[in-house]
Coordinates of C-alpha atoms in Angstrom, one line a residue:
Chain E
X1 CA 103.4 161.9 -127.9
X2 CA 102.5 164.1 -130.8
X3 CA 105.1 166.8 -131.6
X4 CA 102.6 169.6 -131.9
X5 CA 99.0 169.5 -130.7
X6 CA 96.4 172.2 -131.2
X7 CA 93.5 172.3 -128.7
X8 CA 90.4 174.4 -129.5
X9 CA 92.6 177.1 -131.1
X10 CA 90.6 180.1 -132.4
X11 CA 91.5 183.5 -133.9
X12 CA 89.2 186.5 -134.1
X13 CA 90.1 189.9 -135.5
X14 CA 88.4 193.0 -134.1
X15 CA 86.2 193.1 -131.1
X16 CA 82.6 192.9 -130.1
X17 CA 80.0 193.0 -132.8
X18 CA 82.5 193.7 -135.5
X19 CA 84.7 190.7 -134.6
X20 CA 85.5 188.4 -137.4
X21 CA 86.2 184.8 -136.6
X22 CA 89.2 183.9 -138.8
X23 CA 89.5 180.5 -137.2
X24 CA 86.8 178.4 -135.5
X25 CA 87.9 176.1 -132.7
X26 CA 90.5 173.9 -134.3
X27 CA 92.1 170.7 -133.1
X28 CA 95.1 169.2 -134.8
X29 CA 97.9 166.8 -134.0
X30 CA 101.2 166.5 -135.8
X31 CA 103.8 163.8 -135.5
X32 CA 107.5 164.2 -136.0
X33 CA 108.5 163.4 -139.6
X34 CA 105.0 164.2 -140.9
X35 CA 104.5 166.3 -144.0
X36 CA 101.2 168.1 -143.7
X37 CA 99.7 170.1 -146.6
X38 CA 97.3 172.9 -145.9
X39 CA 95.1 173.9 -148.7
X40 CA 91.9 175.9 -149.4
X41 CA 90.7 179.1 -151.0
X42 CA 92.3 182.5 -150.4
X43 CA 91.2 184.2 -147.2
X44 CA 90.0 181.0 -145.6
X45 CA 92.5 181.3 -142.7
X46 CA 95.3 179.0 -143.8
X47 CA 98.0 181.6 -143.2
X48 CA 96.5 182.6 -139.9
X49 CA 96.7 179.0 -138.7
X50 CA 100.2 178.6 -140.0
X51 CA 101.5 181.8 -138.3
X52 CA 99.9 180.7 -135.0
X53 CA 101.5 177.3 -135.2
X54 CA 104.8 179.0 -136.1
X55 CA 104.5 181.3 -133.0
X56 CA 104.4 184.4 -135.2
X57 CA 101.2 185.5 -133.6
X58 CA 99.1 184.4 -130.7
X59 CA 95.7 182.7 -130.9
X60 CA 92.6 184.4 -129.4
X61 CA 92.0 181.2 -127.3
X62 CA 93.1 177.6 -127.1
X63 CA 96.3 175.8 -126.5
X64 CA 99.2 175.0 -128.8
X65 CA 101.4 172.4 -127.3
X66 CA 105.0 171.8 -128.6
X67 CA 106.4 168.7 -127.0
X68 CA 103.7 169.2 -124.3
X69 CA 104.6 172.8 -123.5
X70 CA 101.9 175.4 -124.2
X71 CA 103.4 178.1 -126.5
X72 CA 100.1 179.8 -127.4
X73 CA 100.4 182.9 -125.2
X74 CA 104.2 183.3 -124.8
X75 CA 105.4 186.9 -125.0
X76 CA 107.1 187.9 -128.3
X77 CA 110.6 187.7 -126.9
X78 CA 110.2 184.0 -125.9
X79 CA 108.4 183.2 -129.2
X80 CA 111.2 184.8 -131.1
X81 CA 113.7 182.6 -129.3
X82 CA 111.5 179.6 -129.9
X83 CA 111.2 180.3 -133.6
X84 CA 115.0 180.6 -133.8
X85 CA 115.7 177.4 -131.9
X86 CA 112.9 175.1 -133.0
X87 CA 111.3 176.3 -136.2
X88 CA 112.3 176.9 -139.8
X89 CA 110.5 179.0 -142.3
X90 CA 110.3 178.8 -146.1
X91 CA 108.3 181.7 -147.4
X92 CA 106.8 182.7 -150.7
X93 CA 109.0 185.7 -151.2
X94 CA 112.8 185.1 -151.0
X95 CA 113.6 184.9 -147.4
X96 CA 117.3 185.2 -148.0
X97 CA 119.6 188.1 -146.9
X98 CA 120.5 189.8 -150.2
X99 CA 124.0 190.8 -149.2
X100 CA 125.1 187.3 -148.0
X101 CA 126.3 184.5 -150.3
X102 CA 124.6 181.1 -150.2
X103 CA 127.0 179.7 -147.7
X104 CA 127.0 182.9 -145.6
X105 CA 123.3 182.5 -145.2
X106 CA 124.1 179.4 -143.2
X107 CA 127.1 180.9 -141.5
X108 CA 124.9 183.6 -140.2
X109 CA 123.0 181.0 -138.2
X110 CA 126.3 179.5 -136.9
X111 CA 127.4 183.0 -135.7
X112 CA 124.1 183.4 -133.9
X113 CA 124.4 180.0 -132.2
X114 CA 128.1 180.2 -131.7
X115 CA 128.6 176.9 -133.5
X116 CA 130.7 176.0 -136.5
X117 CA 129.4 173.3 -138.8
X118 CA 131.2 173.5 -142.2
X119 CA 130.6 169.8 -142.9
X120 CA 126.9 170.2 -142.4
X121 CA 126.9 173.3 -144.7
X122 CA 128.6 171.2 -147.5
X123 CA 126.5 168.2 -147.0
X124 CA 123.2 170.2 -147.0
X125 CA 124.1 172.4 -149.9
X126 CA 125.4 169.4 -151.9
X127 CA 122.2 167.3 -151.2
X128 CA 120.2 170.3 -152.5
X129 CA 122.4 170.6 -155.6
X130 CA 123.6 174.1 -154.8
X131 CA 127.1 173.6 -153.4
X132 CA 128.5 174.9 -156.7
X133 CA 126.7 178.1 -156.1
X134 CA 127.8 178.5 -152.5
X135 CA 129.7 181.8 -153.3
X136 CA 126.8 183.4 -155.2
X137 CA 124.6 186.1 -154.0
X138 CA 120.8 185.5 -154.1
X139 CA 120.4 187.9 -157.0
X140 CA 122.7 185.7 -159.0
X141 CA 120.6 182.6 -158.6
X142 CA 117.5 181.3 -160.4
X143 CA 114.2 181.2 -158.6
X144 CA 114.5 177.5 -158.1
X145 CA 118.0 177.8 -156.7
X146 CA 116.9 180.6 -154.4
X147 CA 114.1 178.5 -153.0
X148 CA 116.5 175.6 -152.4
X149 CA 118.8 177.9 -150.5
X150 CA 115.8 178.9 -148.4
X151 CA 115.1 175.2 -147.7
X152 CA 118.7 174.8 -146.7
X153 CA 118.4 177.8 -144.4
X154 CA 115.2 176.5 -142.9
X155 CA 116.5 173.0 -142.3
X156 CA 120.1 174.0 -141.4
X157 CA 119.8 174.4 -137.6
X158 CA 117.8 171.1 -137.4
X159 CA 114.5 172.6 -136.2
X160 CA 111.7 170.4 -135.0
X161 CA 109.2 172.0 -137.4
X162 CA 109.3 173.7 -140.8
X163 CA 106.6 176.1 -141.9
X164 CA 106.3 176.8 -145.6
X165 CA 103.9 179.3 -147.1
X166 CA 103.5 178.6 -150.8
X167 CA 107.2 177.8 -151.2
X168 CA 106.7 176.9 -154.9
X169 CA 104.5 179.9 -156.0
X170 CA 107.3 181.4 -158.0
X171 CA 108.5 178.1 -159.6
X172 CA 107.5 176.3 -162.8
X173 CA 105.7 172.9 -162.3
X174 CA 108.9 170.8 -162.7
X175 CA 110.9 172.8 -160.3
X176 CA 107.9 172.9 -157.8
X177 CA 107.8 169.1 -157.7
X178 CA 111.5 168.9 -157.2
X179 CA 111.4 171.4 -154.3
X180 CA 108.5 169.6 -152.6
X181 CA 110.1 166.2 -153.0
X182 CA 113.2 167.5 -151.4
X183 CA 111.3 168.9 -148.5
X184 CA 109.5 165.6 -148.0
X185 CA 112.7 163.7 -148.2
X186 CA 114.4 165.8 -145.6
X187 CA 111.5 165.8 -143.3
X188 CA 111.3 162.0 -143.4
X189 CA 115.1 161.6 -143.1
X190 CA 115.4 163.9 -140.1
X191 CA 112.1 163.3 -138.4
X192 CA 111.1 166.9 -138.8
X193 CA 107.5 167.9 -139.2
X194 CA 106.6 170.1 -142.2
X195 CA 103.4 172.3 -142.5
X196 CA 103.1 173.6 -146.1
X197 CA 100.4 175.9 -147.5
X198 CA 99.9 175.3 -151.2
X199 CA 97.4 176.0 -153.9
X200 CA 98.9 173.5 -156.3
X201 CA 97.0 170.3 -156.1
X202 CA 99.6 168.4 -158.1
X203 CA 102.0 168.7 -155.1
X204 CA 99.6 167.1 -152.6
X205 CA 100.6 163.6 -153.6
X206 CA 104.1 164.2 -152.1
X207 CA 102.7 165.0 -148.7
X208 CA 101.6 162.6 -146.0
X209 CA 98.4 164.3 -145.1
X210 CA 96.2 167.1 -146.5
X211 CA 94.0 169.4 -144.5
X212 CA 91.5 171.8 -146.2
X213 CA 90.6 175.1 -144.7
X214 CA 87.3 176.7 -145.7
X215 CA 86.0 179.9 -144.0
X216 CA 88.0 179.2 -140.9
X217 CA 87.0 175.5 -140.6
X218 CA 89.7 172.9 -140.9
X219 CA 88.8 169.5 -142.3
X220 CA 90.9 166.5 -143.1
X221 CA 90.8 165.4 -146.8
X222 CA 90.1 161.7 -147.1
X223 CA 92.1 160.3 -149.9
X224 CA 93.1 157.0 -151.3
X225 CA 96.5 155.9 -150.2
X226 CA 98.8 156.0 -153.1
X227 CA 101.5 153.6 -154.0
X228 CA 101.3 151.1 -151.2
Chain Y
X1 CA 129.2 192.9 -136.8
X2 CA 129.1 190.1 -139.4
X3 CA 125.8 191.4 -141.0
X4 CA 127.0 195.0 -140.7
X5 CA 130.2 194.4 -142.4
X6 CA 128.9 192.1 -145.1
X7 CA 126.2 194.6 -146.0
X8 CA 128.7 197.4 -146.2
X9 CA 130.9 195.4 -148.5
X10 CA 128.0 194.4 -150.7
X11 CA 126.6 198.0 -151.1
X12 CA 129.8 199.9 -151.0
X13 CA 128.4 202.8 -153.0
X14 CA 125.8 203.8 -150.4
X15 CA 128.1 203.6 -147.5
X16 CA 131.0 205.4 -149.3
X17 CA 128.5 208.2 -150.0
X18 CA 127.7 208.5 -146.4
X19 CA 131.4 208.4 -145.4
X20 CA 132.0 211.1 -148.0
X21 CA 129.4 213.3 -146.4
X22 CA 130.9 212.7 -142.9
X23 CA 134.3 213.5 -144.3
X24 CA 133.2 216.8 -145.7
X25 CA 131.2 217.9 -142.7
X26 CA 133.9 216.8 -140.2
X27 CA 136.6 218.6 -142.3
X28 CA 134.5 221.7 -142.3
X29 CA 133.9 221.5 -138.6
X30 CA 137.7 221.1 -137.9
X31 CA 138.5 223.9 -140.2
X32 CA 135.9 226.3 -138.8
X33 CA 136.7 225.5 -135.2
X34 CA 140.4 226.0 -135.9
X35 CA 139.7 229.3 -137.5
X36 CA 137.3 230.3 -134.8
X37 CA 139.7 229.4 -132.1
X38 CA 142.6 231.1 -133.9
X39 CA 140.6 234.3 -134.3
X40 CA 139.4 234.3 -130.8
X41 CA 142.9 233.7 -129.6
X42 CA 144.1 236.6 -131.7
X43 CA 141.6 238.8 -129.9
X44 CA 142.4 237.7 -126.4
X45 CA 145.7 236.0 -126.1
X46 CA 147.4 239.1 -124.4
X47 CA 144.6 239.3 -121.9
X48 CA 144.8 235.5 -121.2
X49 CA 148.5 235.9 -120.5
X50 CA 147.7 238.3 -117.6
X51 CA 146.1 235.4 -115.8
X52 CA 144.1 238.0 -113.8
X53 CA 140.8 238.2 -112.0
X54 CA 139.3 241.5 -113.1
X55 CA 139.9 245.0 -114.3
X56 CA 138.6 248.3 -113.0
X57 CA 137.9 251.0 -115.5
X58 CA 135.9 254.3 -115.8
X59 CA 132.2 253.9 -115.4
X60 CA 131.4 255.9 -118.5
X61 CA 133.7 253.8 -120.7
X62 CA 130.9 251.4 -121.7
X63 CA 132.9 248.3 -120.8
X64 CA 135.8 249.3 -123.1
X65 CA 139.3 249.4 -121.7
X66 CA 140.5 251.7 -124.6
X67 CA 137.8 254.3 -123.9
X68 CA 138.5 254.4 -120.2
X69 CA 140.6 257.3 -118.7
X70 CA 141.6 257.2 -115.1
X71 CA 143.7 259.8 -113.3
X72 CA 146.3 258.1 -111.2
X73 CA 146.4 261.0 -108.7
X74 CA 142.7 260.8 -107.9
X75 CA 142.7 257.0 -107.2
X76 CA 141.4 256.0 -103.8
X77 CA 143.6 253.9 -101.6
X78 CA 141.7 250.7 -102.6
X79 CA 142.8 251.1 -106.2
X80 CA 146.4 252.2 -105.7
X81 CA 149.1 250.1 -107.3
X82 CA 150.2 247.1 -105.3
X83 CA 151.9 243.8 -106.1
X84 CA 148.5 242.3 -107.2
X85 CA 147.0 245.5 -108.5
X86 CA 148.7 246.9 -111.6
X87 CA 148.0 249.8 -113.9
X88 CA 147.4 249.3 -117.6
X89 CA 146.9 251.6 -120.6
X90 CA 145.7 250.5 -123.9
X91 CA 145.3 252.0 -127.4
X92 CA 145.7 251.2 -131.0
X93 CA 148.6 252.6 -133.0
X94 CA 150.4 252.2 -136.2
X95 CA 154.0 251.0 -136.0
X96 CA 156.4 251.9 -138.8
X97 CA 159.8 250.8 -139.8
X98 CA 161.5 251.1 -143.2
X99 CA 158.3 252.7 -144.6
X100 CA 156.4 249.6 -143.6
X101 CA 153.3 250.1 -141.5
X102 CA 151.7 247.6 -139.2
X103 CA 148.7 248.1 -136.9
X104 CA 149.4 247.3 -133.3
X105 CA 147.9 247.5 -129.8
X106 CA 150.1 249.4 -127.4
X107 CA 149.9 248.4 -123.8
X108 CA 151.4 250.6 -121.1
X109 CA 152.4 248.4 -118.1
X110 CA 154.8 248.2 -115.2
X111 CA 157.6 245.8 -116.3
X112 CA 158.3 244.9 -112.7
X113 CA 154.7 243.9 -112.1
X114 CA 152.8 240.7 -112.9
X115 CA 151.6 242.2 -116.2
X116 CA 155.2 242.0 -117.6
X117 CA 155.1 239.6 -120.6
X118 CA 157.0 236.3 -120.7
X119 CA 159.9 236.7 -123.0
X120 CA 161.2 234.3 -125.6
X121 CA 164.3 236.4 -126.1
X122 CA 165.9 239.6 -124.9
X123 CA 165.0 241.4 -121.7
X124 CA 162.3 243.5 -120.2
X125 CA 162.3 247.2 -121.0
X126 CA 164.2 249.3 -118.5
X127 CA 164.9 252.9 -119.7
X128 CA 162.6 255.1 -121.7
X129 CA 161.8 254.4 -125.3
X130 CA 162.5 250.7 -124.9
X131 CA 159.8 248.3 -125.8
X132 CA 158.9 244.6 -125.8
X133 CA 157.0 243.4 -128.8
X134 CA 155.1 240.3 -129.9
X135 CA 156.9 238.0 -132.2
X136 CA 154.3 238.4 -135.0
X137 CA 155.4 242.1 -135.4
X138 CA 158.8 241.0 -136.5
X139 CA 158.4 240.8 -140.2
X140 CA 160.0 242.7 -143.1
X141 CA 163.4 242.7 -141.6
X142 CA 162.3 243.9 -138.2
X143 CA 164.1 242.2 -135.3
X144 CA 165.3 242.6 -131.8
X145 CA 167.7 245.6 -131.5
X146 CA 166.0 247.6 -134.3
X147 CA 163.6 250.5 -133.7
X148 CA 160.1 251.4 -134.8
X149 CA 158.2 254.7 -134.8
X150 CA 154.6 255.0 -133.6
X151 CA 151.7 256.9 -135.2
X152 CA 154.1 258.8 -137.5
X153 CA 156.0 260.4 -134.6
X154 CA 159.7 261.2 -134.6
X155 CA 160.5 259.2 -131.4
X156 CA 162.2 255.8 -132.1
X157 CA 161.4 252.9 -129.8
X158 CA 164.0 250.2 -129.5
X159 CA 163.0 246.5 -129.3
X160 CA 164.8 245.0 -126.4
X161 CA 162.6 241.9 -125.8
X162 CA 160.3 239.6 -127.7
X163 CA 157.3 237.8 -126.5
X164 CA 154.9 235.4 -128.2
X165 CA 151.1 234.8 -128.3
X166 CA 150.5 238.3 -127.1
X167 CA 147.8 239.8 -129.3
X168 CA 145.1 242.1 -128.3
X169 CA 142.0 242.8 -130.5
X170 CA 143.8 240.7 -133.3
X171 CA 146.8 243.0 -133.3
X172 CA 150.4 242.3 -132.1
X173 CA 151.1 244.0 -128.8
X174 CA 153.8 246.6 -128.2
X175 CA 154.6 246.7 -124.5
X176 CA 156.1 249.9 -123.0
X177 CA 156.2 251.3 -119.5
X178 CA 153.3 253.3 -118.2
X179 CA 155.5 256.5 -118.1
X180 CA 156.6 255.9 -121.7
X181 CA 153.0 255.4 -122.8
X182 CA 151.9 258.6 -121.1
X183 CA 154.5 260.6 -122.9
X184 CA 153.7 258.8 -126.2
X185 CA 150.0 259.7 -125.9
X186 CA 150.5 263.0 -124.3
X187 CA 148.4 262.1 -121.3
X188 CA 150.5 262.4 -118.2
X189 CA 149.2 260.9 -115.0
X190 CA 146.5 259.0 -116.9
X191 CA 145.9 255.2 -117.3
X192 CA 143.2 253.1 -118.8
X193 CA 142.5 250.7 -116.0
X194 CA 143.8 248.7 -113.0
X195 CA 144.2 245.0 -113.4
X196 CA 143.5 242.8 -110.3
X197 CA 145.4 239.6 -110.0
X198 CA 143.0 238.2 -107.4
X199 CA 139.4 238.8 -106.4
X200 CA 139.3 241.8 -104.2
X201 CA 136.5 243.8 -102.7
X202 CA 136.7 247.5 -103.1
X203 CA 134.0 250.3 -103.1
X204 CA 134.1 251.7 -106.6
X205 CA 131.6 254.6 -106.2
X206 CA 130.2 256.4 -109.3
X207 CA 133.5 256.9 -111.0
X208 CA 134.7 253.3 -111.5
X209 CA 133.4 249.9 -112.5
X210 CA 134.8 246.4 -112.3
X211 CA 134.8 244.0 -115.3
X212 CA 135.6 240.4 -115.0
X213 CA 138.3 239.3 -117.4
X214 CA 135.8 237.2 -119.3
X215 CA 133.5 240.3 -119.7
X216 CA 136.5 242.4 -120.8
X217 CA 137.2 239.9 -123.5
X218 CA 133.5 239.5 -124.6
X219 CA 133.3 243.3 -124.9
X220 CA 136.3 243.5 -127.2
X221 CA 135.0 245.1 -130.5
X222 CA 133.6 242.3 -132.7
X223 CA 134.7 239.5 -130.4
X224 CA 131.3 238.2 -129.3
X225 CA 129.7 238.6 -132.7
X226 CA 132.6 236.7 -134.3
X227 CA 132.6 233.9 -131.8
X228 CA 128.9 233.4 -131.7
X229 CA 128.7 233.3 -135.5
X230 CA 131.3 230.5 -135.6
X231 CA 129.5 228.7 -132.8
X232 CA 126.3 228.8 -134.7
X233 CA 127.9 227.5 -137.8
X234 CA 129.7 224.7 -136.0
X235 CA 126.6 223.8 -134.0
X236 CA 124.5 223.7 -137.1
X237 CA 126.9 221.3 -138.8
X238 CA 126.7 218.9 -135.8
X239 CA 122.9 218.9 -136.2
X240 CA 123.0 218.7 -139.9
X241 CA 125.2 215.6 -139.9
X242 CA 122.8 213.9 -137.5
X243 CA 120.0 214.6 -139.9
X244 CA 121.8 213.5 -143.0
X245 CA 122.9 210.2 -141.6
X246 CA 119.5 209.8 -139.9
X247 CA 117.7 210.2 -143.2
X248 CA 120.1 208.0 -145.1
X249 CA 119.8 205.2 -142.6
X250 CA 116.1 205.6 -142.3
X251 CA 115.5 205.3 -146.0
X252 CA 117.8 202.2 -146.1
X253 CA 115.9 200.7 -143.2
X254 CA 112.6 201.2 -144.9
X255 CA 114.0 199.5 -148.0
X256 CA 115.0 196.5 -145.9
X257 CA 111.7 196.2 -144.1
X258 CA 110.8 193.0 -145.9
X259 CA 114.2 191.4 -145.1
X260 CA 114.0 192.5 -141.5
X261 CA 110.5 191.0 -141.3
X262 CA 111.9 187.7 -142.5
X263 CA 114.7 187.9 -140.0
X264 CA 112.3 188.6 -137.2
X265 CA 110.1 185.6 -138.4
X266 CA 113.2 183.5 -138.2
X267 CA 113.7 184.5 -134.6
X268 CA 116.5 186.9 -135.1
X269 CA 115.8 189.6 -132.5
X270 CA 115.2 193.2 -133.2
X271 CA 118.0 194.0 -130.8
X272 CA 120.4 192.2 -133.1
X273 CA 119.2 194.2 -136.1
X274 CA 119.6 197.4 -134.1
X275 CA 123.1 196.3 -133.2
X276 CA 123.9 195.9 -136.9
X277 CA 122.6 199.3 -137.6
X278 CA 124.6 200.9 -134.8
X279 CA 127.8 199.2 -135.7
X280 CA 127.4 200.4 -139.3
X281 CA 126.9 204.0 -138.2
X282 CA 129.9 203.6 -135.8
X283 CA 132.1 202.3 -138.6
X284 CA 131.2 204.9 -141.2
X285 CA 131.5 207.5 -138.4
X286 CA 135.0 206.4 -137.4
X287 CA 136.2 206.1 -141.0
X288 CA 134.6 209.4 -142.1
X289 CA 135.9 211.3 -139.1
X290 CA 139.3 209.7 -139.5
X291 CA 139.7 210.9 -143.1
X292 CA 138.4 214.3 -142.1
X293 CA 141.1 214.5 -139.4
X294 CA 143.8 213.5 -141.9
X295 CA 142.6 216.2 -144.3
X296 CA 142.7 218.7 -141.5
X297 CA 146.3 217.8 -140.6
X298 CA 147.2 218.2 -144.3
X299 CA 145.5 221.5 -144.4
X300 CA 147.4 222.7 -141.4
X301 CA 150.6 222.0 -143.2
X302 CA 149.5 224.2 -146.1
X303 CA 148.1 227.1 -144.1
X304 CA 150.3 230.2 -144.1
X305 CA 151.5 231.4 -140.7
X306 CA 149.7 234.7 -141.1
X307 CA 146.4 232.9 -141.0
X308 CA 144.8 232.8 -137.6
X309 CA 144.4 229.1 -137.4
X310 CA 144.7 227.3 -134.1
X311 CA 144.0 223.6 -133.7
X312 CA 144.4 222.1 -130.3
X313 CA 144.3 218.3 -129.6
X314 CA 141.6 218.8 -127.0
X315 CA 139.4 220.8 -129.4
X316 CA 139.8 218.3 -132.2
X317 CA 139.1 215.3 -129.9
X318 CA 136.1 217.0 -128.5
X319 CA 134.7 217.9 -132.0
X320 CA 135.4 214.3 -133.2
X321 CA 133.6 212.8 -130.2
X322 CA 130.5 215.0 -130.7
X323 CA 130.5 214.2 -134.4
X324 CA 130.6 210.4 -133.7
X325 CA 127.8 210.8 -131.2
X326 CA 125.7 212.8 -133.7
X327 CA 126.2 210.2 -136.5
X328 CA 125.1 207.4 -134.1
X329 CA 122.2 209.5 -132.8
X330 CA 121.1 210.0 -136.4
X331 CA 121.2 206.3 -137.0
X332 CA 119.2 205.7 -133.8
X333 CA 116.1 207.3 -135.4
X334 CA 115.7 204.1 -137.3
X335 CA 115.5 202.0 -134.2
X336 CA 111.9 203.1 -133.8
X337 CA 111.2 201.9 -137.3
X338 CA 113.0 198.5 -136.8
X339 CA 111.0 197.9 -133.6
X340 CA 107.8 198.4 -135.5
X341 CA 108.6 195.7 -138.0
X342 CA 106.2 192.9 -137.5
X343 CA 107.4 189.4 -138.4
X344 CA 104.0 188.8 -139.8
X345 CA 104.8 191.3 -142.6
X346 CA 107.2 188.7 -143.9
X347 CA 104.3 186.3 -144.5
X348 CA 102.3 187.6 -147.5
X349 CA 98.7 186.9 -148.2
X350 CA 95.9 186.6 -145.7
X351 CA 96.3 187.2 -142.0

């Protein structure tokens, strides 16, 4: 069974004659361990789709099944809990708490879940190459380091899905590739699904699948399998 | 608490500033309330010691005991002296000893009745020209056994007993017998009023009126104006601290909107963010009020005895509790703002 399935999901803003269809009926299926890239021009509805899959807002109609359970119209309180338990977010802007050190960003999650996983903290931060910086505050890190901390934060509680909104926008090309490779690696290793919005075509080769959004219509990009 | 504490450690300056404001305001509140209570006490302590229900005075006297003149001979049966119904006379005078003058309130009472003051040394007055005085009159070498003169007269009055906390209209009280008082003032057969220990019904007619003890106190010259001025100042300070902390916290909340948006997106509930805010306001409140209290205690050590400053535990505890509530109330204004934060705000771009 697919991890997440979208059935005829639509989103309209406004009502009646002035309503704008941001998303035409969309169907999509995502497997565990799959790294999906979402691309397309600005204003085409990519973020709208991402936020609905990430339970940040509700679709106007349609079903969003997570492990077979429809999460499309859950009330905010339940969606909030769902985001906390099952999802991770990597955002364009720094999504770190400015007054917590790198390691405390992860400890915060521990405190909220009443768990203690110091080994996991060390393993995760080490694998991302930021264990040395564990006692630094976000303001003391470079853009690339900050984004790697954000990745650590998103993956830390082992969510089923990761949603990334232009995670490499503030990085140079070399760093961007490293960050995306790391995300792909972690997704494959832990069987977590990743949905990433990006404008950077060079990054698409590191993903498993590319979908293009144009004016609220989602289409799959046919591409030649690389490597194999 | 983790977030609350970590944030306070990271931005010490801001929180120290808020603590400083709370320290200053709480110190001011303690000081003003101590002063207010002390001054009020100075006005009324002698009346409070009576532990009485009401006083009957002349109708024309405009609620003032000092202005009231009642002829003992003309009193109806319902106002005659009994165990629970005692005559009192009151006037201001100048006490002198060794060329040293002090303003006092002279009370004429019956030393065998319930108005007789509680003594801390000596005995009640018995013969003529014996008096009992408040402790605070005993300065510049004056003590029990010595004499004073009143209003520049030749008559010497001997201090045979000392009482404490007996001040009337801010002045130390000189107690003498009603007879003695009448010869001192040259008003034989006349008293100022009749104090009732308990509630009693009596027809008072057109000549007399009854004042409750509270009204008697409120009508003391300057008393109500003084007390209400202090109440207004202290009350304003409570409101001001709520506003200051509220504005501080609100601005800091607005500054953190982006971060809160991200937290909400990550599934951290608004309730948890509110809890953080409230624990922070509780912490700065407790620390600020604590320091204010310590400063108040230090000030009390330095205050001269002559200053009417009275700080009671109940009063300070009450003021502290209200302060803490106001600080937290101020912070609670931001809850409204936090609840309006949309996790979608954290996701830039199109939506």
